[in-house]
Tab-separated table of C-alpha atoms (C1' of nucleotides) in Angstrom:
chain	number	residue	atom	x	y	z
A	1	MET	CA	9.872	-1.530	-5.694
A	2	GLU	CA	8.365	1.190	-3.741
A	3	GLN	CA	6.472	3.123	-6.268
A	4	SER	CA	8.433	2.558	-9.331
A	5	THR	CA	5.206	2.446	-11.178
A	6	HIS	CA	4.210	5.891	-10.243
A	7	ASP	CA	6.844	8.177	-9.028
A	8	ASP	CA	6.347	10.427	-11.946
A	9	ALA	CA	5.849	7.912	-14.600
A	10	HIS	CA	2.216	8.617	-15.017
A	11	GLY	CA	3.056	11.410	-17.275
A	12	CYS	CA	2.259	13.891	-14.639
A	13	GLY	CA	4.983	15.547	-12.799
A	14	ALA	CA	7.644	13.961	-14.825
A	15	ALA	CA	11.047	15.397	-14.411
A	16	THR	CA	10.709	18.546	-16.364
A	17	ALA	CA	7.079	18.488	-17.162
A	18	SER	CA	6.171	20.316	-14.041
A	19	ARG	CA	2.591	20.675	-14.917
A	20	THR	CA	0.030	21.435	-12.344
A	21	CYS	CA	-0.613	17.799	-12.190
A	22	GLY	CA	-1.194	16.529	-8.756
A	23	TYR	CA	-4.633	15.162	-8.648
A	24	LEU	CA	-5.471	14.508	-12.208
A	25	SER	CA	-3.372	12.887	-14.803
A	26	ARG	CA	-5.957	12.911	-17.486
A	27	GLN	CA	-9.309	13.532	-15.938
A	28	SER	CA	-10.807	13.772	-12.551
A	29	SER	CA	-8.830	11.231	-10.714
A	30	ALA	CA	-10.423	12.130	-7.460
A	31	ARG	CA	-7.414	10.519	-6.052
A	32	TRP	CA	-4.146	12.142	-5.413
A	33	ILE	CA	-1.343	11.028	-7.640
A	34	PRO	CA	1.887	12.206	-6.175
A	35	THR	CA	4.421	13.621	-8.521
A	36	GLY	CA	7.972	12.493	-8.510
A	37	ASP	CA	9.092	15.506	-6.614
A	38	GLN	CA	6.434	15.110	-4.028
A	39	ILE	CA	7.323	11.524	-3.440
A	40	ARG	CA	10.938	12.319	-3.308
A	41	ILE	CA	10.418	14.871	-0.619
A	42	LEU	CA	8.109	12.690	1.339
A	43	ARG	CA	10.530	9.854	1.254
A	44	ASP	CA	13.287	12.148	2.216
A	45	LEU	CA	11.373	13.258	5.236
A	46	TYR	CA	10.540	9.732	6.122
A	47	TYR	CA	13.867	8.091	5.685
A	48	ASN	CA	16.448	10.747	5.995
A	49	TYR	CA	14.716	12.661	8.670
A	50	GLY	CA	12.905	9.911	10.407
A	51	LEU	CA	9.604	11.656	10.193
A	52	ARG	CA	6.959	9.061	10.667
A	53	SER	CA	3.961	10.677	12.215
A	54	PRO	CA	3.917	14.334	11.326
A	55	SER	CA	1.816	16.539	13.470
A	56	ALA	CA	-0.942	18.666	12.132
A	57	GLU	CA	1.309	21.633	11.798
A	58	GLN	CA	3.944	19.645	10.085
A	59	ILE	CA	1.450	18.253	7.698
A	60	GLN	CA	0.273	21.685	6.897
A	61	ARG	CA	3.712	22.881	6.090
A	62	ILE	CA	4.644	19.850	4.145
A	63	SER	CA	1.541	19.881	2.053
A	64	ALA	CA	1.918	23.566	1.468
A	65	LYS	CA	5.411	23.035	0.262
A	66	LEU	CA	4.569	20.073	-1.849
A	67	ARG	CA	1.794	21.994	-3.439
A	68	GLN	CA	4.260	23.756	-5.602
A	69	TYR	CA	4.899	20.460	-7.257
A	70	GLY	CA	1.289	19.655	-7.832
A	71	LYS	CA	-2.108	19.719	-6.314
A	72	ILE	CA	-2.141	18.209	-2.910
A	73	GLU	CA	-4.074	18.367	0.292
A	74	GLY	CA	-3.154	17.879	3.859
A	75	LYS	CA	-4.903	14.597	4.043
A	76	ASN	CA	-2.742	13.291	1.268
A	77	VAL	CA	0.345	13.884	3.313
A	78	PHE	CA	-1.331	12.489	6.330
A	79	TYR	CA	-2.336	9.315	4.569
A	80	TRP	CA	0.969	8.990	2.904
A	81	PHE	CA	2.817	8.783	6.155
A	82	GLN	CA	0.220	6.541	7.647
A	83	ASN	CA	0.407	4.133	4.783
A	84	HIS	CA	4.101	4.216	4.394
A	85	LYS	CA	4.647	3.480	8.001
A	86	ALA	CA	1.997	0.836	8.202
A	87	ARG	CA	3.276	-0.928	5.149
A	88	GLU	CA	6.775	-0.959	6.308
A	89	ARG	CA	5.640	-2.574	9.476
A	90	GLN	CA	3.451	-4.989	7.636
A	91	LYS	CA	6.339	-5.967	5.484
A	92	ARG	CA	8.154	-6.926	8.593
A	93	ARG	CA	5.410	-9.137	9.738
A	94	LEU	CA	4.833	-10.823	6.466
A	95	THR	CA	8.334	-11.335	5.374
A	96	THR	CA	9.925	-14.539	6.410
A	97	ASP	CA	13.144	-12.830	6.095
A	98	ILE	CA	15.350	-14.086	8.853
A	99	ARG	CA	18.648	-13.085	7.471
A	100	GLY	CA	21.073	-11.796	9.999
A	101	SER	CA	22.102	-8.874	7.971
A	102	CYS	CA	23.674	-5.901	9.512
A	103	PHE	CA	21.119	-3.215	9.491
A	104	VAL	CA	17.572	-3.533	8.640
A	105	GLY	CA	17.652	0.176	8.312
A	106	ASP	CA	14.681	1.891	6.944
A	107	GLY	CA	14.147	-0.893	4.540
A	108	ALA	CA	11.963	-0.047	1.684
A	109	GLY	CA	10.927	-3.124	-0.083
A	110	TRP	CA	9.583	-6.536	0.470
A	111	SER	CA	12.811	-8.046	-0.572
A	112	GLY	CA	14.275	-6.589	2.527
A	113	ILE	CA	17.346	-5.822	0.601
A	114	GLU	CA	17.428	-2.255	-0.405
A	115	PRO	CA	20.174	-1.049	-2.677
A	116	ALA	CA	21.663	1.297	-0.168
A	117	ALA	CA	19.253	4.061	-0.740
A	118	ILE	CA	20.293	6.190	2.142
A	119	PRO	CA	23.901	6.241	3.104
A	120	ALA	CA	23.965	6.469	6.826
A	121	VAL	CA	26.646	9.054	6.581
A	122	GLU	CA	24.323	11.472	4.973
A	123	TRP	CA	22.253	11.660	8.061
A	124	SER	CA	24.849	12.504	10.559
A	125	ASN	CA	25.242	15.853	9.013
A	126	ARG	CA	21.607	16.681	9.142
A	127	TRP	CA	20.935	14.932	12.321
A	128	ALA	CA	23.483	16.972	14.034
A	129	ILE	CA	21.844	20.130	12.962
A	130	VAL	CA	18.402	19.001	13.710
A	131	GLY	CA	19.543	17.518	16.901
A	132	GLN	CA	20.803	20.648	18.474
A	133	GLU	CA	18.055	22.768	17.194
A	134	MET	CA	15.533	20.397	18.444
A	135	SER	CA	15.624	21.565	21.967
A	136	ALA	CA	11.984	20.861	22.160
A	137	PRO	CA	11.058	17.867	24.254
A	138	GLY	CA	11.297	15.107	21.738
A	139	ARG	CA	8.958	16.529	19.260
A	140	ALA	CA	8.937	17.097	15.614
A	141	LEU	CA	10.782	14.048	14.544
A	142	GLU	CA	9.225	11.400	16.572
A	143	THR	CA	11.808	8.849	15.857
A	144	LEU	CA	15.148	10.358	15.713
A	145	PRO	CA	17.069	7.170	16.196
A	146	LEU	CA	19.098	6.267	13.213
A	147	PHE	CA	17.594	2.876	13.391
A	148	PRO	CA	13.863	3.202	13.551
A	149	THR	CA	12.863	-0.052	15.087
A	150	SER	CA	15.056	-2.534	16.717
A	151	ALA	CA	15.087	-5.981	15.296
A	152	GLN	CA	13.861	-7.154	18.616
A	153	ASP	CA	10.425	-6.865	17.252
A	154	GLU	CA	10.173	-9.756	14.897
A	155	VAL	CA	12.205	-12.147	16.917
A	156	GLU	CA	9.256	-13.141	18.922
A	157	GLU	CA	7.913	-15.119	16.058
A	158	GLY	CA	8.840	-18.682	15.513
A	159	SER	CA	8.373	-19.864	19.013
A	160	ALA	CA	4.927	-19.440	20.321
A	161	THR	CA	2.303	-18.005	18.078
A	162	ALA	CA	0.854	-21.409	18.523
A	163	GLY	CA	-2.551	-19.979	18.902
A	164	ILE	CA	-3.463	-22.059	15.995
A	165	SER	CA	-6.837	-22.757	17.420
A	166	ASN	CA	-8.607	-20.712	14.901
A	167	TYR	CA	-7.023	-19.080	11.989
A	168	GLY	CA	-9.916	-16.917	11.223
A	169	VAL	CA	-11.670	-19.585	9.306
A	170	GLU	CA	-15.096	-19.623	10.686
A	171	LYS	CA	-17.486	-19.322	7.898
A	172	ALA	CA	-16.681	-21.758	5.225
A	173	PHE	CA	-19.238	-21.875	2.521
A	174	TYR	CA	-18.512	-24.885	0.498
A	175	CYS	CA	-20.027	-23.544	-2.592
A	176	CYS	CA	-18.200	-22.400	-5.618
A	177	SER	CA	-15.182	-24.610	-5.691
A	178	GLY	CA	-15.943	-27.272	-8.197
A	179	GLY	CA	-13.048	-29.513	-7.425
A	180	ALA	CA	-14.188	-30.276	-3.948
A	181	GLY	CA	-12.423	-33.569	-4.099
A	182	THR	CA	-9.328	-31.847	-2.912
A	183	GLY	CA	-10.705	-31.478	0.524
A	184	ALA	CA	-8.507	-34.106	1.964
A	185	SER	CA	-5.349	-32.587	0.753
A	186	LEU	CA	-6.563	-29.301	2.047
A	187	GLU	CA	-6.859	-30.444	5.587
A	188	LEU	CA	-3.549	-32.048	5.312
A	189	THR	CA	-2.196	-28.906	3.883
A	190	LEU	CA	-3.638	-26.761	6.552
A	191	SER	CA	-2.491	-28.885	9.379
A	192	SER	CA	0.874	-29.309	7.866
A	193	PHE	CA	1.817	-25.726	7.646
A	194	PHE	CA	-0.246	-24.518	10.457
A	195	TYR	CA	1.588	-26.728	12.841
A	196	GLU	CA	4.915	-26.370	11.285
A	197	PRO	CA	7.480	-23.938	12.525
A	198	PRO	CA	7.833	-20.940	10.285
A	199	SER	CA	11.233	-22.096	9.347
A	200	SER	CA	11.076	-22.139	5.627
A	201	VAL	CA	11.472	-25.505	4.059
B	1	MET	CA	-11.380	-18.254	-17.330
B	2	GLU	CA	-10.338	-17.842	-13.817
B	3	GLN	CA	-6.697	-18.375	-14.124
B	4	SER	CA	-6.533	-20.516	-17.141
B	5	THR	CA	-3.571	-18.612	-18.349
B	6	HIS	CA	-1.414	-19.486	-15.470
B	7	ASP	CA	-2.276	-22.234	-13.118
B	8	ASP	CA	0.487	-24.385	-14.356
B	9	ALA	CA	0.434	-23.537	-17.952
B	10	HIS	CA	3.397	-21.298	-17.942
B	11	GLY	CA	5.632	-24.166	-18.633
B	12	CYS	CA	6.597	-24.443	-15.089
B	13	GLY	CA	4.840	-26.918	-13.001
B	14	ALA	CA	3.483	-28.595	-16.051
B	15	ALA	CA	0.580	-30.864	-15.485
B	16	THR	CA	1.749	-32.513	-12.368
B	17	ALA	CA	3.382	-29.372	-11.226
B	18	SER	CA	5.173	-29.659	-7.930
B	19	ARG	CA	8.232	-28.266	-9.517
B	20	THR	CA	10.437	-25.785	-7.804
B	21	CYS	CA	9.347	-23.149	-10.157
B	22	GLY	CA	7.915	-20.220	-8.358
B	23	TYR	CA	9.440	-16.946	-9.248
B	24	LEU	CA	11.417	-17.834	-12.227
B	25	SER	CA	10.170	-19.715	-15.177
B	26	ARG	CA	13.370	-19.034	-16.926
B	27	GLN	CA	15.218	-16.305	-15.179
B	28	SER	CA	14.317	-13.543	-12.858
B	29	SER	CA	10.716	-12.851	-13.528
B	30	ALA	CA	10.632	-10.254	-10.866
B	31	ARG	CA	7.074	-11.242	-10.543
B	32	TRP	CA	5.800	-14.238	-8.741
B	33	ILE	CA	4.282	-16.869	-10.943
B	34	PRO	CA	2.377	-19.278	-8.785
B	35	THR	CA	2.688	-22.923	-9.531
B	36	GLY	CA	-0.291	-25.122	-10.005
B	37	ASP	CA	0.017	-26.529	-6.552
B	38	GLN	CA	0.329	-23.161	-4.990
B	39	ILE	CA	-2.748	-21.909	-6.730
B	40	ARG	CA	-4.633	-25.011	-5.845
B	41	ILE	CA	-3.882	-24.620	-2.193
B	42	LEU	CA	-4.612	-20.949	-2.205
B	43	ARG	CA	-7.917	-21.474	-3.887
B	44	ASP	CA	-8.651	-24.261	-1.524
B	45	LEU	CA	-8.056	-22.003	1.406
B	46	TYR	CA	-10.129	-19.320	-0.139
B	47	TYR	CA	-13.132	-21.281	-1.226
B	48	ASN	CA	-13.256	-24.364	0.893
B	49	TYR	CA	-12.145	-22.668	4.024
B	50	GLY	CA	-13.505	-19.257	3.418
B	51	LEU	CA	-10.187	-17.702	4.157
B	52	ARG	CA	-10.317	-14.273	2.700
B	53	SER	CA	-8.058	-12.079	4.726
B	54	PRO	CA	-5.320	-14.101	6.326
B	55	SER	CA	-3.477	-12.479	9.133
B	56	ALA	CA	0.204	-11.874	9.118
B	57	GLU	CA	0.946	-15.092	10.900
B	58	GLN	CA	-1.309	-17.067	8.666
B	59	ILE	CA	0.351	-15.592	5.670
B	60	GLN	CA	3.708	-16.558	6.995
B	61	ARG	CA	2.651	-20.089	7.548
B	62	ILE	CA	0.927	-20.358	4.238
B	63	SER	CA	3.825	-18.952	2.344
B	64	ALA	CA	6.203	-21.161	4.229
B	65	LYS	CA	4.164	-24.148	3.239
B	66	LEU	CA	3.750	-23.085	-0.329
B	67	ARG	CA	7.424	-22.547	-0.582
B	68	GLN	CA	7.920	-26.217	-0.999
B	69	TYR	CA	6.171	-25.896	-4.296
B	70	GLY	CA	8.251	-23.020	-5.472
B	71	LYS	CA	9.762	-19.767	-4.502
B	72	ILE	CA	7.279	-17.563	-2.799
B	73	GLU	CA	7.190	-14.730	-0.352
B	74	GLY	CA	4.739	-13.562	2.191
B	75	LYS	CA	3.700	-10.630	0.121
B	76	ASN	CA	2.718	-12.960	-2.676
B	77	VAL	CA	0.216	-14.686	-0.489
B	78	PHE	CA	-0.935	-11.403	0.842
B	79	TYR	CA	-1.506	-9.939	-2.573
B	80	TRP	CA	-3.069	-13.088	-3.833
B	81	PHE	CA	-5.839	-12.989	-1.300
B	82	GLN	CA	-6.173	-9.307	-1.645
B	83	ASN	CA	-6.550	-9.492	-5.367
B	84	HIS	CA	-8.664	-12.568	-5.413
B	85	LYS	CA	-11.159	-11.115	-3.053
B	86	ALA	CA	-11.216	-7.766	-4.722
B	87	ARG	CA	-11.689	-9.219	-8.142
B	88	GLU	CA	-14.371	-11.558	-7.114
B	89	ARG	CA	-16.215	-8.678	-5.616
B	90	GLN	CA	-15.581	-6.533	-8.604
B	91	LYS	CA	-16.823	-9.189	-10.935
B	92	ARG	CA	-19.866	-9.554	-8.813
B	93	ARG	CA	-20.493	-5.879	-9.011
B	94	LEU	CA	-20.422	-5.933	-12.728
B	95	THR	CA	-22.486	-9.011	-13.246
B	96	THR	CA	-24.975	-8.477	-10.520
B	97	ASP	CA	-27.092	-5.803	-11.992
B	98	ILE	CA	-30.354	-6.895	-10.520
B	99	ARG	CA	-29.125	-8.351	-7.354
B	100	GLY	CA	-32.035	-9.036	-5.131
B	101	SER	CA	-32.093	-12.752	-5.156
B	102	CYS	CA	-30.657	-13.244	-1.771
B	103	PHE	CA	-29.259	-10.496	0.247
B	104	VAL	CA	-27.624	-7.311	-0.679
B	105	GLY	CA	-24.338	-8.842	0.134
B	106	ASP	CA	-21.842	-7.951	2.712
B	107	GLY	CA	-22.382	-4.313	3.025
B	108	ALA	CA	-21.765	-3.467	-0.546
B	109	GLY	CA	-25.233	-2.872	-1.727
B	110	TRP	CA	-24.966	-1.963	-5.310
B	111	SER	CA	-28.182	-0.548	-6.536
B	112	GLY	CA	-26.924	0.962	-9.674
B	113	ILE	CA	-26.712	4.357	-8.204
B	114	GLU	CA	-24.518	4.907	-5.290
B	115	PRO	CA	-25.053	8.402	-4.034
B	116	ALA	CA	-22.958	8.211	-0.953
B	117	ALA	CA	-21.692	11.691	-1.237
B	118	ILE	CA	-19.032	10.897	1.279
B	119	PRO	CA	-18.833	14.376	2.691
B	120	ALA	CA	-15.181	13.958	3.238
B	121	VAL	CA	-15.806	15.175	6.677
B	122	GLU	CA	-15.157	11.787	8.052
B	123	TRP	CA	-11.540	12.291	8.570
B	124	SER	CA	-12.035	15.826	9.614
B	125	ASN	CA	-12.084	14.697	13.147
B	126	ARG	CA	-8.657	13.304	12.947
B	127	TRP	CA	-6.765	16.035	11.272
B	128	ALA	CA	-9.148	18.823	10.794
B	129	ILE	CA	-6.403	21.287	11.304
B	130	VAL	CA	-4.496	19.733	8.566
B	131	GLY	CA	-7.403	20.155	6.329
B	132	GLN	CA	-6.899	23.775	5.712
B	133	GLU	CA	-5.671	24.394	2.277
B	134	MET	CA	-4.016	27.452	0.975
B	135	SER	CA	-5.039	28.874	-2.307
B	136	ALA	CA	-1.608	30.277	-2.765
B	137	PRO	CA	0.198	27.810	-4.934
B	138	GLY	CA	3.845	28.019	-5.542
B	139	ARG	CA	5.092	29.657	-2.473
B	140	ALA	CA	3.784	30.434	0.953
B	141	LEU	CA	6.413	28.300	2.542
B	142	GLU	CA	9.279	30.408	1.545
B	143	THR	CA	8.409	32.871	4.208
B	144	LEU	CA	7.502	30.620	6.966
B	145	PRO	CA	8.844	31.708	10.287
B	146	LEU	CA	11.626	29.990	12.015
B	147	PHE	CA	9.859	30.247	15.257
B	148	PRO	CA	6.414	28.990	14.663
B	149	THR	CA	5.856	28.544	18.295
B	150	SER	CA	2.906	30.685	17.661
B	151	ALA	CA	1.629	28.146	15.291
B	152	GLN	CA	-0.361	26.884	18.144
B	153	ASP	CA	-2.478	29.952	17.994
B	154	GLU	CA	-3.861	29.447	14.601
B	155	VAL	CA	-4.597	25.923	15.392
B	156	GLU	CA	-6.074	26.490	18.713
B	157	GLU	CA	-8.436	29.019	17.425
B	158	GLY	CA	-9.630	26.928	14.616
B	159	SER	CA	-11.293	29.974	13.261
B	160	ALA	CA	-8.550	30.469	10.806
B	161	THR	CA	-9.066	27.068	9.441
B	162	ALA	CA	-12.772	27.354	9.592
B	163	GLY	CA	-12.518	30.276	7.288
B	164	ILE	CA	-11.806	27.901	4.516
B	165	SER	CA	-14.720	25.679	5.310
B	166	ASN	CA	-13.257	23.328	2.900
B	167	TYR	CA	-14.694	20.385	4.651
B	168	GLY	CA	-17.317	22.133	6.607
B	169	VAL	CA	-15.398	21.430	9.715
B	170	GLU	CA	-16.705	23.668	12.360
B	171	LYS	CA	-15.000	22.347	15.358
B	172	ALA	CA	-11.551	21.170	14.677
B	173	PHE	CA	-10.081	19.600	17.699
B	174	TYR	CA	-6.479	19.077	17.028
B	175	CYS	CA	-6.580	15.742	18.667
B	176	CYS	CA	-3.679	13.569	17.837
B	177	SER	CA	-0.935	16.060	17.311
B	178	GLY	CA	-1.106	17.643	20.673
B	179	GLY	CA	2.338	19.059	20.244
B	180	ALA	CA	2.350	22.781	20.497
B	181	GLY	CA	5.763	24.137	19.757
B	182	THR	CA	6.249	21.280	17.475
B	183	GLY	CA	6.879	23.155	14.332
B	184	ALA	CA	10.277	24.536	15.053
B	185	SER	CA	12.387	21.593	14.199
B	186	LEU	CA	10.119	20.580	11.463
B	187	GLU	CA	10.576	23.516	9.244
B	188	LEU	CA	14.171	23.613	10.097
B	189	THR	CA	14.252	20.170	8.755
B	190	LEU	CA	12.237	21.088	5.777
B	191	SER	CA	14.260	24.147	5.141
B	192	SER	CA	16.950	22.021	3.668
B	193	PHE	CA	14.937	21.119	0.663
B	194	PHE	CA	12.592	24.001	0.819
B	195	TYR	CA	15.254	25.975	-0.822
B	196	GLU	CA	15.212	23.837	-3.805
B	197	PRO	CA	14.760	25.594	-7.078
B	198	PRO	CA	11.083	25.538	-7.827
B	199	SER	CA	11.680	24.339	-11.295
B	200	SER	CA	8.152	23.170	-11.430
B	201	VAL	CA	6.005	26.156	-12.129
C	1	DC	C1'	2.463	-6.873	-33.921
C	2	DT	C1'	-1.683	-5.403	-31.518
C	3	DC	C1'	-5.270	-6.225	-28.584
C	4	DA	C1'	-7.848	-8.455	-24.831
C	5	DT	C1'	-7.829	-10.760	-20.670
C	6	DA	C1'	-5.899	-12.476	-16.293
C	7	DT	C1'	-3.380	-11.366	-12.584
C	8	DG	C1'	0.736	-9.860	-9.657
C	9	DA	C1'	2.013	-5.601	-7.469
C	10	DA	C1'	1.396	-1.105	-5.608
C	11	DT	C1'	-0.745	2.478	-3.203
C	12	DG	C1'	-4.291	6.131	-2.058
C	13	DA	C1'	-8.123	6.266	0.945
C	14	DA	C1'	-10.769	4.782	4.642
C	15	DT	C1'	-12.420	2.310	8.805
C	16	DG	C1'	-12.156	0.166	13.471
D	1	DC	C1'	-1.798	1.543	14.475
D	2	DA	C1'	-3.749	-2.642	11.585
D	3	DT	C1'	-6.568	-3.970	8.381
D	4	DT	C1'	-9.407	-3.592	4.415
D	5	DC	C1'	-11.264	-1.648	0.062
D	6	DA	C1'	-10.838	0.352	-4.451
D	7	DT	C1'	-8.234	1.647	-8.257
D	8	DT	C1'	-4.497	1.487	-11.106
D	9	DC	C1'	-0.110	0.060	-13.141
D	10	DA	C1'	2.590	-3.625	-15.079
D	11	DT	C1'	3.272	-7.848	-17.137
D	12	DA	C1'	2.336	-12.625	-18.936
D	13	DT	C1'	-0.093	-15.156	-22.308
D	14	DG	C1'	-2.932	-16.309	-26.150
D	15	DA	C1'	-5.922	-14.958	-30.008
D	16	DG	C1'	-6.291	-12.518	-34.266
DNA sequence: CTCATATGAATGAATG
DNA sequence: CATTCATTCATATGAG
């Protein structure tokens, strides 16, 4: 789900290819295309190490390290973490997933159900090490907690959120739509689900 | 042309649609296939109501409502609007070669030639320090110190980074990071996989 | 079967 | 940190 499309499937990094891919897969991509190894490491840092907002120094080191797997700049690492974090959060907000599963963990997928990517046991080993070494005042790994964000976050939905006043629809240009005859149903539609509790069906 | 292929033609909703089709037209499509009703409502929201970028809550409500017409998730609604807007704009960019009738549009003035060098210095402010790139591919990290407490020096000076002048960043104020002796745990963390066999190059 | 088009999904990059 | 834009991949469908 994550980046199954890319990963290394763009004929770049591949598993053994190991070409100085990075940025270009065939021409001047102008846009960074992470290799499989790069992604793997980044994900490892994110999930297994809880790194979510690397500092400048961290980014430097990470990008420097990842450079051996392909062309990469600091900003790429920076953006990667930004995006990954943001999208994980967004997923939470958009998903109507209200299942009372055990751990939401570091979920990585809209489905909310991730095929046990990171066995929690794995961490303990590393965490321990990192933990003791990290005598620094809560730095480096911003979020050390095994469970990034408590589920307390998305519980707030469902009740209020009744600020239905305006749903961002301010400028409605009744132009293009040819089948304007559906207007009625639209209003009905809008009101129906805009006033309905988010409880699915 | 628009969505003549789908709409309800995928043997799902049929003409009258309103069938609990959604995701699967036969099995697990893995990909959401909107039903005719769902598309109709979405288009209605888009065109008749000018809804272009629904918020998270709106998406939840919309998807919840559309769910009665078939399986659907929040991300589907999200992507739908995202794609619809992007493609409409893209189409406009391609067709509007002599735009000039009305206005230039919403900030996307396409005059055939878009210089916009984008000095890439925009982000410099944020992570200027990160910007520094090393021309030494392959290694450089292997020898990184375990006690990079001094890492602050290089950053603080900024001269080191300025030497690269990669982005023409003169004054790099390491804003966000702030952390000084941050590095320690980081590379410790990284060390685990930094020892990986560089099978790449 | 191959190709073209439409479109769902994903993600890098960027802005506020 | 969230929101948006642009680009690209992946897949469904129909034409040839």
